[in-house]
Steps between C-alpha positions, in 0.01 A plus 500: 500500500613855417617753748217820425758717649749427236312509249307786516623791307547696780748294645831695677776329611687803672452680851726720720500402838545824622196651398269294709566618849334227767637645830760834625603581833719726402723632220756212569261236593257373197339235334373488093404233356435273197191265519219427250316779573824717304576179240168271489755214305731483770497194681699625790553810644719697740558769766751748440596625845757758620592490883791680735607335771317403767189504309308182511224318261254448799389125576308350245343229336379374154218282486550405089862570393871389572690798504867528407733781639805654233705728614625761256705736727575508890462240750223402687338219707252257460305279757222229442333357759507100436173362630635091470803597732383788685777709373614797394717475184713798471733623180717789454478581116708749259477555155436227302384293748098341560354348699125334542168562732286195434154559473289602810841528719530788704814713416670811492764692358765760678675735322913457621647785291504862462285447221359215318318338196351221472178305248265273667428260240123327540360148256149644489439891285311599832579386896303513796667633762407501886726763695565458873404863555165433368500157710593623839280862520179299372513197730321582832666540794235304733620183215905564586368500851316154508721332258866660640410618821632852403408772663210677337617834555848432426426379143302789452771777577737274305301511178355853529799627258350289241256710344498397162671219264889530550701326171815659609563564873558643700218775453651851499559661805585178658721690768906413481469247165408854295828653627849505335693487866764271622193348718316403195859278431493359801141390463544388117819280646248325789223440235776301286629319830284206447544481125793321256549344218429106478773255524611420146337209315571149669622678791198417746260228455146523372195576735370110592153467399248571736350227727152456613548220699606645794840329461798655461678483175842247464794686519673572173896446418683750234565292176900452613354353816278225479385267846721192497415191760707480811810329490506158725866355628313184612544188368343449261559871352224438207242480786237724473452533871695468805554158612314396863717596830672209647487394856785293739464151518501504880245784592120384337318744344189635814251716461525735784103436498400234745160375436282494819484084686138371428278382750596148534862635490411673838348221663805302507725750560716436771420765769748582797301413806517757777386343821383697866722468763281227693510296205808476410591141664257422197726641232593131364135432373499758238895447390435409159866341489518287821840390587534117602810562699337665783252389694257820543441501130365145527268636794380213763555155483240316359306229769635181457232361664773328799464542853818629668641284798514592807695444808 
């Protein structure tokens, strides 16, 4: 099927990016643009933004478009927010350089340099775009409150400054930001603290994918380093597990449990007699190993049944 845009005979396959102007803050701090409303047969379409330093594309999201980040002079820095790690990743970028917001990540960009210029390169001719400004002055603050536990009045006093949609913060007259002092340095230089530029590539490993199990994930070895068994110095050394301990001939293996006698184990267990006083000239009838040498373990003489003689 034919594309009606190109071929209708008003088709125009030219624009100038800066005559469109989507958003100024100032005279060094701009946005034009390309999209199809300038070139309906573009497929694409771009920012064209101009930032000095310290000057920051507010929070943001994009609901239908990646977006890709070139930078044609200066430095800045880019963050994503990673929703499968819960991470921020962070690059410092200078001309020449990209880098990529996936679609419906929330992101930012922070302008490094005395001046910079970068294009923010989109796959759709028009993006939607939610702002954080617009996000945090509209949501109530009895919702923070339930959901966060923030203080209502402390939310409010924090977003009052947010009057209207901000693309490129701070909004003017945002106290010491708006001056050219050494303080304004010395702020810039804290902002950056928590920034830097990503390990090169192969340097760290890759984010483990995320687990819903409630498990944690198995730890992960750098390709040079890869888990080998544990070596084994007993005989034999292919064994694949430690041979049983060994014991002395001469001391038996016990349990130091000792399993309670039974009942008819208590009836004949010999019991130590302990006799009263008065009774003990009766000691020999519960000796349960009578001696036959002496003659009060026997006890009496039996009766015979002969009459003793007498004189």
């Amino acid at each position: 099927m034919l594309d009606p845009v190109l071929t209708s005979p008003n088709l125009k396959l030219y624009a100038d990016s800066n005559d469109t102007l989507n958003y100024k803050r100032d005279a060094g701090n701009y946005i034009t643009q390309v999209f199809g409303a300038q070139m309906p047969a573009i497929a694409t379409g771009f920012f064209n933004v101009h930032m000095t330093q310290g000057i920051i594309v507010q929070p943001h999201w994009h609901t239908n478009v990646n977006e890709l980040v070139f930078v044609i002079s200066g430095e800045v820095i880019t963050s994503v927010f990673n929703p499968f790690t819960q991470k921020l990743m962070t690059y410092k970028l200078k001309p020449g350089q990209v880098s990529m917001f996936p679609k419906g990540w929330f992101h930012w960009i922070l302008t490094l340099s005395d001046k910079a210029h970068i294009l923010t390169i989109f796959d759709q001719p028009t993006p939607d775009i939610v702002y954080g400004a617009d996000f945090l002055r509209h949501i109530p603050k009895e919702i923070l409150h339930i959901a966060y536990c923030i203080n209502e009045e402390d939310y409010a006093k924090a977003v009052a400054p947010l009057k209207e949609t901000v693309i490129l913060g701070p909004p003017p007259g945002c106290g010491k930001r708006d001056d050219n002092t050494s303080d304004n340095a010395s702020y810039f230089e804290s902002v950056q603290q928590p920034f830097g530029q990503q390990p090169a590539y192969g340097a760290q490993q890759a984010p483990s994918a995320p687990n819903y199990y409630g498990y944690p994930p198995p730890p992960s070895y750098p390709f040079y380093q890869q888990a080998r068994p544990p070596q084994y110095t007993a005989y034999p050394s292919y064994a694949p597990y430690p041979q049983q301990p060994s014991y002395p001939s001469q001391t038996p293996y016990t349990s130091s449990y000792q399993q309670p006698p039974s009942f008819q184990q208590q009836l004949f267990q010999q019991q130590s007699f302990q006799q009263p006083q008065p009774f003990q000239h009766l000691q020999y009838l519960y000796n349960t190993q009578p001696d036959s040498d002496t003659a009060a373990s026997r006890g009496p003489e039996p009766d015979t049944g002969t009459i003793p003689e007498t004189e």
